[in-house]
Each structure stands twice: as structure tokens, then as C-alpha cells.
PDB file of C-alpha atoms in Angstrom:
ATOM      1  CA  MET U   1      -5.566 -28.670  -0.224  1.00  0.00           C
ATOM      2  CA  ALA U   2      -4.615 -27.011  -2.825  1.00  0.00           C
ATOM      3  CA  ASN U   3      -7.394 -24.517  -5.084  1.00  0.00           C
ATOM      4  CA  GLU U   4      -7.935 -27.336  -7.704  1.00  0.00           C
ATOM      5  CA  ARG U   5     -10.958 -25.080  -9.420  1.00  0.00           C
ATOM      6  CA  LEU U   6      -8.511 -22.540  -9.674  1.00  0.00           C
ATOM      7  CA  ARG U   7      -6.039 -24.698 -11.493  1.00  0.00           C
ATOM      8  CA  GLY U   8      -8.630 -26.556 -13.735  1.00  0.00           C
ATOM      9  CA  ALA U   9      -9.361 -23.161 -15.022  1.00  0.00           C
ATOM     10  CA  ILE U  10      -5.911 -21.933 -15.963  1.00  0.00           C
ATOM     11  CA  ILE U  11      -5.350 -25.279 -17.410  1.00  0.00           C
ATOM     12  CA  GLU U  12      -8.793 -24.960 -19.443  1.00  0.00           C
ATOM     13  CA  SER U  13      -8.622 -21.319 -20.324  1.00  0.00           C
ATOM     14  CA  GLY U  14      -5.350 -22.428 -22.550  1.00  0.00           C
ATOM     15  CA  LEU U  15      -2.994 -19.671 -20.936  1.00  0.00           C
ATOM     16  CA  THR U  16       0.136 -20.219 -18.662  1.00  0.00           C
ATOM     17  CA  LEU U  17       0.803 -19.724 -15.515  1.00  0.00           C
ATOM     18  CA  GLU U  18       3.215 -16.992 -16.707  1.00  0.00           C
ATOM     19  CA  GLN U  19       0.463 -15.423 -19.177  1.00  0.00           C
ATOM     20  CA  VAL U  20      -2.301 -15.190 -16.255  1.00  0.00           C
ATOM     21  CA  ALA U  21      -0.007 -13.609 -13.897  1.00  0.00           C
ATOM     22  CA  GLU U  22       1.335 -11.420 -16.638  1.00  0.00           C
ATOM     23  CA  ARG U  23      -2.131 -10.020 -17.021  1.00  0.00           C
ATOM     24  CA  LEU U  24      -3.520  -9.620 -13.682  1.00  0.00           C
ATOM     25  CA  GLY U  25       0.210  -8.125 -12.987  1.00  0.00           C
ATOM     26  CA  VAL U  26       1.147 -10.260 -10.629  1.00  0.00           C
ATOM     27  CA  SER U  27       4.504 -12.697 -10.662  1.00  0.00           C
ATOM     28  CA  ALA U  28       4.078 -16.524 -11.711  1.00  0.00           C
ATOM     29  CA  LYS U  29       4.800 -17.222  -7.974  1.00  0.00           C
ATOM     30  CA  THR U  30       2.060 -15.450  -6.370  1.00  0.00           C
ATOM     31  CA  VAL U  31      -0.405 -17.345  -8.578  1.00  0.00           C
ATOM     32  CA  GLU U  32       1.086 -20.637  -7.690  1.00  0.00           C
ATOM     33  CA  ARG U  33       0.649 -19.551  -3.902  1.00  0.00           C
ATOM     34  CA  TRP U  34      -2.876 -19.093  -4.854  1.00  0.00           C
ATOM     35  CA  ILE U  35      -3.048 -22.623  -6.012  1.00  0.00           C
ATOM     36  CA  ASN U  36      -0.972 -24.268  -3.422  1.00  0.00           C
ATOM     37  CA  GLU U  37      -1.556 -21.964  -0.656  1.00  0.00           C
ATOM     38  CA  PRO U  38      -5.231 -21.476  -0.451  1.00  0.00           C
ATOM     39  CA  LYS U  39      -4.997 -20.043   3.099  1.00  0.00           C
ATOM     40  CA  ARG U  40      -2.748 -16.922   1.184  1.00  0.00           C
ATOM     41  CA  GLN U  41      -5.924 -15.388  -0.365  1.00  0.00           C
ATOM     42  CA  PRO U  42      -5.418 -12.982  -3.456  1.00  0.00           C
ATOM     43  CA  TYR U  43      -6.808  -9.353  -2.654  1.00  0.00           C
ATOM     44  CA  ARG U  44     -10.785  -8.702  -3.924  1.00  0.00           C
ATOM     45  CA  ARG U  45      -9.271  -7.147  -6.827  1.00  0.00           C
ATOM     46  CA  PHE U  46      -7.301  -9.451  -8.235  1.00  0.00           C
ATOM     47  CA  LYS U  47     -10.355 -11.974  -7.733  1.00  0.00           C
ATOM     48  CA  TYR U  48     -12.438 -10.342  -9.420  1.00  0.00           C
ATOM     49  CA  ALA U  49     -10.009 -10.094 -12.227  1.00  0.00           C
ATOM     50  CA  ALA U  50      -8.895 -13.701 -12.153  1.00  0.00           C
ATOM     51  CA  ALA U  51     -12.873 -14.456 -12.138  1.00  0.00           C
ATOM     52  CA  SER U  52     -13.134 -12.141 -15.526  1.00  0.00           C
ATOM     53  CA  LEU U  53      -9.598 -13.399 -16.975  1.00  0.00           C
ATOM     54  CA  LEU U  54     -10.972 -17.275 -16.808  1.00  0.00           C
ATOM     55  CA  GLN U  55     -14.683 -16.443 -17.507  1.00  0.00           C
ATOM     56  CA  ARG U  56     -15.607 -18.080 -13.995  1.00  0.00           C
ATOM     57  CA  GLU U  57     -17.720 -16.812 -10.917  1.00  0.00           C
ATOM     58  CA  MET U  58     -15.500 -15.692  -8.573  1.00  0.00           C
ATOM     59  CA  SER U  59     -17.566 -17.878  -5.630  1.00  0.00           C
ATOM     60  CA  PHE U  60     -16.512 -21.013  -7.872  1.00  0.00           C
ATOM     61  CA  LEU U  61     -13.121 -19.977  -7.995  1.00  0.00           C
ATOM     62  CA  TRP U  62     -12.757 -19.345  -4.150  1.00  0.00           C
ATOM     63  CA  PRO U  63     -15.957 -21.021  -2.514  1.00  0.00           C
ATOM     64  CA  GLU U  64     -15.040 -19.401   0.653  1.00  0.00           C
ATOM     65  CA  GLU U  65     -14.861 -15.833  -0.756  1.00  0.00           C
ATOM     66  CA  ARG U  66     -16.728 -13.447   1.865  1.00  0.00           C
ATOM     67  CA  THR U  67     -20.040 -11.327   0.693  1.00  0.00           C
ATOM     68  CA  SER U  68     -19.375  -7.579  -0.099  1.00  0.00           C
ATOM     69  CA  ALA U  69     -21.638  -6.667   2.514  1.00  0.00           C
ATOM     70  CA  GLU U  70     -18.911  -8.867   4.980  1.00  0.00           C
ATOM     71  CA  VAL U  71     -16.010  -6.573   3.127  1.00  0.00           C
ATOM     72  CA  THR U  72     -17.746  -3.632   3.378  1.00  0.00           C
ATOM     73  CA  GLU U  73     -18.436  -4.202   6.934  1.00  0.00           C
ATOM     74  CA  ALA U  74     -14.969  -4.743   7.848  1.00  0.00           C
ATOM     75  CA  GLY U  75     -13.661  -2.133   5.135  1.00  0.00           C
ATOM     76  CA  ASN U  76     -15.794   0.268   7.907  1.00  0.00           C
ATOM     77  CA  ALA U  77     -14.330  -0.931  10.756  1.00  0.00           C
ATOM     78  CA  GLU U  78     -10.551  -0.046   9.405  1.00  0.00           C
ATOM     79  CA  LEU U  79     -11.826   3.535   8.964  1.00  0.00           C
ATOM     80  CA  ILE U  80     -10.667   5.465  12.388  1.00  0.00           C
ATOM     81  CA  LYS U  81     -11.487   8.958  11.090  1.00  0.00           C
ATOM     82  CA  LEU U  82     -11.762  10.814   7.835  1.00  0.00           C
ATOM     83  CA  TYR U  83     -10.655  14.958   7.673  1.00  0.00           C
ATOM     84  CA  PRO U  84     -12.157  16.810   5.033  1.00  0.00           C
ATOM     85  CA  HIS U  85      -8.802  18.789   4.497  1.00  0.00           C
ATOM     86  CA  ARG U  86      -5.224  17.566   5.199  1.00  0.00           C
ATOM     87  CA  SER U  87      -5.438  20.905   6.687  1.00  0.00           C
ATOM     88  CA  VAL U  88      -7.829  20.493   9.955  1.00  0.00           C
ATOM     89  CA  VAL U  89      -5.949  17.649  10.427  1.00  0.00           C
ATOM     90  CA  PRO U  90      -4.097  17.766  13.987  1.00  0.00           C
ATOM     91  CA  ASN U  91      -0.713  18.908  13.393  1.00  0.00           C
ATOM     92  CA  ARG U  92       0.244  16.584  16.918  1.00  0.00           C
ATOM     93  CA  LEU U  93      -1.310  13.730  14.895  1.00  0.00           C
ATOM     94  CA  TRP U  94       1.958  12.783  12.458  1.00  0.00           C
ATOM     95  CA  PRO U  95       4.560  12.449  14.734  1.00  0.00           C
ATOM     96  CA  GLN U  96       2.227  10.891  17.255  1.00  0.00           C
ATOM     97  CA  LEU U  97       1.983   8.624  14.658  1.00  0.00           C
ATOM     98  CA  TYR U  98       5.103   7.575  13.748  1.00  0.00           C
ATOM     99  CA  ALA U  99       6.341   7.993  17.525  1.00  0.00           C
ATOM    100  CA  GLY U 100       4.833   4.261  17.693  1.00  0.00           C
ATOM    101  CA  ALA U 101       6.401   2.638  14.981  1.00  0.00           C
ATOM    102  CA  THR U 102       8.397  -0.672  15.566  1.00  0.00           C
ATOM    103  CA  ARG U 103       8.687  -2.524  12.449  1.00  0.00           C
ATOM    104  CA  GLN U 104       7.357   0.133   9.197  1.00  0.00           C
ATOM    105  CA  PHE U 105       7.929   3.772   8.940  1.00  0.00           C
ATOM    106  CA  ASP U 106       7.040   5.046   5.765  1.00  0.00           C
ATOM    107  CA  VAL U 107       6.117   8.414   4.175  1.00  0.00           C
ATOM    108  CA  LEU U 108       5.258   8.326   0.617  1.00  0.00           C
ATOM    109  CA  VAL U 109       4.655  11.901  -1.154  1.00  0.00           C
ATOM    110  CA  TYR U 110       5.908  14.088  -4.116  1.00  0.00           C
ATOM    111  CA  SER U 111       7.299  16.798  -1.678  1.00  0.00           C
ATOM    112  CA  GLY U 112       5.314  17.039   1.615  1.00  0.00           C
ATOM    113  CA  PHE U 113       7.125  19.709   2.275  1.00  0.00           C
ATOM    114  CA  TRP U 114       4.890  21.002   5.059  1.00  0.00           C
ATOM    115  CA  LEU U 115       5.919  18.022   7.165  1.00  0.00           C
ATOM    116  CA  THR U 116       9.970  18.594   6.261  1.00  0.00           C
ATOM    117  CA  GLU U 117       9.641  21.867   8.819  1.00  0.00           C
ATOM    118  CA  ASP U 118       8.167  19.967  11.450  1.00  0.00           C
ATOM    119  CA  ALA U 119      10.521  19.662  14.410  1.00  0.00           C
ATOM    120  CA  ALA U 120       8.718  16.522  16.547  1.00  0.00           C
ATOM    121  CA  PHE U 121       8.718  14.777  12.931  1.00  0.00           C
ATOM    122  CA  HIS U 122      12.329  15.239  12.721  1.00  0.00           C
ATOM    123  CA  GLN U 123      13.171  13.869  16.239  1.00  0.00           C
ATOM    124  CA  VAL U 124      10.809  11.220  16.037  1.00  0.00           C
ATOM    125  CA  VAL U 125      13.051   9.776  12.680  1.00  0.00           C
ATOM    126  CA  LYS U 126      16.462  10.532  15.040  1.00  0.00           C
ATOM    127  CA  GLU U 127      14.890   8.633  17.661  1.00  0.00           C
ATOM    128  CA  LYS U 128      13.325   5.137  15.505  1.00  0.00           C
ATOM    129  CA  SER U 129      16.729   5.273  13.394  1.00  0.00           C
ATOM    130  CA  SER U 130      18.130   4.703  16.959  1.00  0.00           C
ATOM    131  CA  ALA U 131      15.649   2.125  17.713  1.00  0.00           C
ATOM    132  CA  GLY U 132      16.764   0.091  14.735  1.00  0.00           C
ATOM    133  CA  VAL U 133      13.342   1.261  12.641  1.00  0.00           C
ATOM    134  CA  PRO U 134      13.524   0.927   9.455  1.00  0.00           C
ATOM    135  CA  VAL U 135      12.516   4.514   7.606  1.00  0.00           C
ATOM    136  CA  ARG U 136      11.492   4.539   4.091  1.00  0.00           C
ATOM    137  CA  PHE U 137      10.937   8.330   2.476  1.00  0.00           C
ATOM    138  CA  MET U 138       9.699   8.308  -1.177  1.00  0.00           C
ATOM    139  CA  LEU U 139       9.319  11.574  -2.572  1.00  0.00           C
ATOM    140  CA  GLY U 140       8.825  12.779  -6.213  1.00  0.00           C
ATOM    141  CA  ASP U 141      11.706  13.037  -8.577  1.00  0.00           C
ATOM    142  CA  PRO U 142      12.083  16.701  -9.501  1.00  0.00           C
ATOM    143  CA  ASP U 143      12.898  16.024 -13.075  1.00  0.00           C
ATOM    144  CA  SER U 144       9.938  13.683 -13.952  1.00  0.00           C
ATOM    145  CA  ALA U 145       7.280  14.140 -16.201  1.00  0.00           C
ATOM    146  CA  ALA U 146       4.884  13.016 -13.340  1.00  0.00           C
ATOM    147  CA  VAL U 147       6.146  15.815 -10.877  1.00  0.00           C
ATOM    148  CA  ALA U 148       5.937  18.288 -13.981  1.00  0.00           C
ATOM    149  CA  THR U 149       1.945  17.617 -14.418  1.00  0.00           C
ATOM    150  CA  ARG U 150       1.067  17.732 -10.881  1.00  0.00           C
ATOM    151  CA  GLY U 151       2.383  21.183 -10.756  1.00  0.00           C
ATOM    152  CA  ALA U 152       0.391  21.996 -13.657  1.00  0.00           C
ATOM    153  CA  ASP U 153      -2.428  20.279 -12.122  1.00  0.00           C
ATOM    154  CA  GLU U 154      -2.197  22.526  -9.583  1.00  0.00           C
ATOM    155  CA  GLY U 155      -1.151  25.679 -11.289  1.00  0.00           C
ATOM    156  CA  ILE U 156       1.999  25.955  -9.534  1.00  0.00           C
ATOM    157  CA  GLY U 157       4.234  25.001 -12.291  1.00  0.00           C
ATOM    158  CA  ALA U 158       7.972  24.535 -11.587  1.00  0.00           C
ATOM    159  CA  ALA U 159       7.253  25.723  -7.995  1.00  0.00           C
ATOM    160  CA  MET U 160       6.290  21.854  -7.440  1.00  0.00           C
ATOM    161  CA  ALA U 161       9.554  20.656  -8.500  1.00  0.00           C
ATOM    162  CA  SER U 162      11.601  23.173  -6.440  1.00  0.00           C
ATOM    163  CA  LYS U 163       9.311  22.115  -3.390  1.00  0.00           C
ATOM    164  CA  ILE U 164      10.501  18.615  -3.759  1.00  0.00           C
ATOM    165  CA  ARG U 165      14.479  19.934  -3.723  1.00  0.00           C
ATOM    166  CA  ASN U 166      13.845  22.545  -1.008  1.00  0.00           C
ATOM    167  CA  ALA U 167      12.068  19.345   0.711  1.00  0.00           C
ATOM    168  CA  LEU U 168      15.478  17.536   0.385  1.00  0.00           C
ATOM    169  CA  VAL U 169      17.542  19.894   1.701  1.00  0.00           C
ATOM    170  CA  ASN U 170      15.671  20.225   4.987  1.00  0.00           C
ATOM    171  CA  TYR U 171      16.039  16.647   5.191  1.00  0.00           C
ATOM    172  CA  ALA U 172      19.904  16.842   5.080  1.00  0.00           C
ATOM    173  CA  PRO U 173      20.605  15.698   8.742  1.00  0.00           C
ATOM    174  CA  LEU U 174      18.551  12.927   8.415  1.00  0.00           C
ATOM    175  CA  PHE U 175      20.758  11.562   5.256  1.00  0.00           C
ATOM    176  CA  GLY U 176      23.156   8.711   6.357  1.00  0.00           C
ATOM    177  CA  LEU U 177      21.260   7.905   9.628  1.00  0.00           C
ATOM    178  CA  PRO U 178      20.929   3.868  10.254  1.00  0.00           C
ATOM    179  CA  GLY U 179      17.604   2.211   8.630  1.00  0.00           C
ATOM    180  CA  VAL U 180      16.853   5.815   6.721  1.00  0.00           C
ATOM    181  CA  GLU U 181      16.716   5.356   3.008  1.00  0.00           C
ATOM    182  CA  PHE U 182      15.088   8.323   0.809  1.00  0.00           C
ATOM    183  CA  ARG U 183      14.233   7.282  -2.645  1.00  0.00           C
ATOM    184  CA  LEU U 184      12.826   9.414  -6.009  1.00  0.00           C
ATOM    185  CA  HIS U 185       9.913   8.027  -7.552  1.00  0.00           C
ATOM    186  CA  ALA U 186       8.313   8.946 -10.974  1.00  0.00           C
ATOM    187  CA  THR U 187       4.542   7.494 -10.870  1.00  0.00           C
ATOM    188  CA  THR U 188       1.752   9.436 -11.262  1.00  0.00           C
ATOM    189  CA  LEU U 189       0.735   9.630  -6.982  1.00  0.00           C
ATOM    190  CA  TYR U 190      -3.188   8.943  -6.126  1.00  0.00           C
ATOM    191  CA  ASN U 191      -2.651   9.451  -2.214  1.00  0.00           C
ATOM    192  CA  SER U 192       0.115  10.612  -0.043  1.00  0.00           C
ATOM    193  CA  ILE U 193       1.136   7.888   2.571  1.00  0.00           C
ATOM    194  CA  TYR U 194       2.094   8.247   5.798  1.00  0.00           C
ATOM    195  CA  ARG U 195       2.565   4.551   7.358  1.00  0.00           C
ATOM    196  CA  ALA U 196       3.437   3.584  10.664  1.00  0.00           C
ATOM    197  CA  ASP U 197       3.207  -0.176  11.417  1.00  0.00           C
ATOM    198  CA  ASP U 198      -0.453  -1.203  10.816  1.00  0.00           C
ATOM    199  CA  GLU U 199      -1.510   2.514  11.194  1.00  0.00           C
ATOM    200  CA  MET U 200      -1.584   5.147   8.267  1.00  0.00           C
ATOM    201  CA  LEU U 201      -2.848   8.477   6.990  1.00  0.00           C
ATOM    202  CA  ALA U 202      -4.159   8.479   3.112  1.00  0.00           C
ATOM    203  CA  ASN U 203      -4.198  12.142   1.796  1.00  0.00           C
ATOM    204  CA  GLY U 204      -6.174  11.493  -1.382  1.00  0.00           C
ATOM    205  CA  HIS U 205      -5.441  14.204  -4.630  1.00  0.00           C
ATOM    206  CA  LEU U 206      -7.828  16.008  -6.286  1.00  0.00           C
ATOM    207  CA  TYR U 207      -7.168  17.532  -9.963  1.00  0.00           C
ATOM    208  CA  GLY U 208      -6.682  21.173  -9.316  1.00  0.00           C
ATOM    209  CA  VAL U 209      -6.700  21.105  -5.895  1.00  0.00           C
ATOM    210  CA  GLY U 210      -3.398  21.109  -3.437  1.00  0.00           C
ATOM    211  CA  ALA U 211      -3.166  18.242  -1.301  1.00  0.00           C
ATOM    212  CA  TYR U 212      -3.509  20.033   1.879  1.00  0.00           C
ATOM    213  CA  MET U 213      -7.057  20.595   0.568  1.00  0.00           C
ATOM    214  CA  ALA U 214      -7.676  17.385  -0.290  1.00  0.00           C
ATOM    215  CA  PRO U 215      -9.248  14.519   2.817  1.00  0.00           C
ATOM    216  CA  VAL U 216      -7.209  12.414   4.609  1.00  0.00           C
ATOM    217  CA  LEU U 217      -7.904   8.660   5.857  1.00  0.00           C
ATOM    218  CA  HIS U 218      -7.277   8.018   9.103  1.00  0.00           C
ATOM    219  CA  ILE U 219      -7.195   4.048   8.647  1.00  0.00           C
ATOM    220  CA  GLN U 220      -6.038   0.602  10.631  1.00  0.00           C
ATOM    221  CA  ARG U 221      -5.397  -2.546   9.200  1.00  0.00           C
ATOM    222  CA  ILE U 222      -8.077  -5.158  11.310  1.00  0.00           C
ATOM    223  CA  PRO U 223      -8.226  -8.762  10.520  1.00  0.00           C
ATOM    224  CA  GLY U 224     -10.233  -9.804   7.478  1.00  0.00           C
ATOM    225  CA  GLY U 225      -9.952  -5.933   6.171  1.00  0.00           C
ATOM    226  CA  GLU U 226      -8.690  -4.852   2.806  1.00  0.00           C
ATOM    227  CA  LEU U 227      -8.690  -0.994   2.696  1.00  0.00           C
ATOM    228  CA  PHE U 228      -4.860  -1.103   4.363  1.00  0.00           C
ATOM    229  CA  ASP U 229      -3.548  -3.550   2.511  1.00  0.00           C
ATOM    230  CA  ALA U 230      -4.352  -1.717  -0.408  1.00  0.00           C
ATOM    231  CA  TYR U 231      -2.897   1.289   0.359  1.00  0.00           C
ATOM    232  CA  ALA U 232       0.044  -0.399   1.962  1.00  0.00           C
ATOM    233  CA  GLU U 233       0.540  -2.751  -1.016  1.00  0.00           C
ATOM    234  CA  SER U 234       0.758   0.560  -3.392  1.00  0.00           C
ATOM    235  CA  VAL U 235       3.554   2.400  -1.734  1.00  0.00           C
ATOM    236  CA  GLU U 236       5.698  -1.276  -2.118  1.00  0.00           C
ATOM    237  CA  ARG U 237       4.874  -0.887  -5.680  1.00  0.00           C
ATOM    238  CA  VAL U 238       6.070   2.535  -6.213  1.00  0.00           C
ATOM    239  CA  ARG U 239       9.122   1.736  -4.139  1.00  0.00           C
ATOM    240  CA  GLU U 240      10.040  -1.011  -6.032  1.00  0.00           C
ATOM    241  CA  THR U 241      10.142   1.468  -9.395  1.00  0.00           C
ATOM    242  CA  ALA U 242      12.170   4.505  -7.323  1.00  0.00           C
ATOM    243  CA  ARG U 243      15.672   4.955  -7.219  1.00  0.00           C
ATOM    244  CA  PRO U 244      17.604   5.602  -3.740  1.00  0.00           C
ATOM    245  CA  VAL U 245      19.769   8.743  -3.428  1.00  0.00           C
ATOM    246  CA  SER U 246      22.563   8.869  -1.176  1.00  0.00           C
ATOM    247  CA  SER U 247      22.307  13.080  -0.484  1.00  0.00           C
ATOM    248  CA  PRO U 248      20.202  16.297  -1.046  1.00  0.00           C
ATOM    249  CA  THR U 249      21.856  16.821  -4.289  1.00  0.00           C
ATOM    250  CA  ASP U 250      22.093  13.658  -5.833  1.00  0.00           C
ATOM    251  CA  LEU U 251      19.339  14.105  -8.405  1.00  0.00           C
ATOM    252  CA  GLY U 252      21.354  12.791 -11.066  1.00  0.00           C
ATOM    253  CA  GLY U 253      20.135  10.306 -13.211  1.00  0.00           C
ATOM    254  CA  SER U 254      15.908  10.952 -13.629  1.00  0.00           C
ATOM    255  CA  SER U 255      13.843   8.648 -14.442  1.00  0.00           C
ATOM    256  CA  ALA U 256      11.555  11.231 -16.227  1.00  0.00           C
TER     257      ALA U 256
END
């Protein structure tokens, strides 16, 4: 059964599906699915935004909406471990995480330079490539304003862009492997995200502090949880705006 409450609220607001979608930052087709496929629930933040836009209670638009306590409980279950600093995460955890990947292998960073020097990680990438697992690297565009700002924030200036260029050089043996793609993004990166299927490490970024000193969340996707999917969705958004590169020196056409 369609969500007639949501449909009616949109009609009464005088807004079109396209206008609602634009204000919520989603596609019109997504809003249509919310109406016609009620089992496909929006993320909680979209429910809040839609309720505010349409001036309706969230529980009116989605009567089955879970309580905040239930959402919090599910979020707690998603957390495997919290590390106060990336520097205290066991080195073996990164290749172990990706060794279990069978369908999703994502690395979203500015440089992630330390990982480029991990021989065990390189080996895992090659093994997953041979096994047909898509491997997606998203590094910062060294010529972008976002990377320059991050370098200034950390007090290392142009060294941030240099770290990215050096990281790409270290990854040279991985370019051209089947299923392995490299993209450069120019986004403001709030978290470095390392995802393998339904498990990930999310390294937060703190102003004025290098990522190695910032916290890391080790989380997993569980039924009813929203934390993992929120991070996973951000990876997709960055990738959509990032441009592919075919070699470590293919840095032309900056998006800065």
C-alpha cells in the first residue's frame, strides 16, 4: 500500500515532487519510491527533513517510525570498537578487514599515505582484483582547494598535496589491475572511510590535528542500524563527484 499520508502532505504543501526532492537533496525518483514503495524507508535524517519541509509530524508521515531509543540501541550494536586515535589501531586490522571483502572494497581518503606502504594491503588488493571484487580508491585532488585547506588546517601546507602525489606513485603497481579504479575528489572530507562489504573503519578528521591522532570507529552493518549506511552513503556521494585517473601522473583537469 502506498504512503498516502506522504503523498497528501506533498500535495497540500503546493510543492512538486521535483521541488521536494531538490530541497531534500535527493532525486524525484527517490521521493516517488518513498510514496509507492513504503517498505523502502528513507534514512532518518531525510524523514526529519521531510517532516520539517511539509510541516507534519514524522510519526504522522511514517507511523511505523521507530523510537529514538530503538535507533540508539541499534547504533550501539553497530559499533564493534572505538579507537581514540588511528595510531593505536592494530596495523594488521586494515589488511584483515579487506581480506574479507567479497563485493565491496572502498578506500576514501585525502592521501592515506601510511596505507600505501603496507605490503600486506597491496597483496590483498591484488588478490581481490584476481577474485573479481571491485576495488575503489578515492583520493583527494592534490590541486583542489579542499586539499589546500586541509594542509593549512593541519599546519603542513603544501605537504598534504605532496603526500597525495606520493601515495599515487606508491599505488602505481595497482593501476590497470582488473576491477581496480582510482578517482580524485575535491570534497571537504570529514572522515576517511575504509569499507569492506558490511564492515568499515571510519577515521574522523579534527581541525588542526592529523588523522593519525583522530578517533576511529570500527562498525558493522546490522538490520535496523543507520550508522553504517550513513557513512556508506557519503562514500557514494563523493565518488559521484570524483573524476577517474588512469595513472599516477594523470592529474590534469583539476576540479579546484
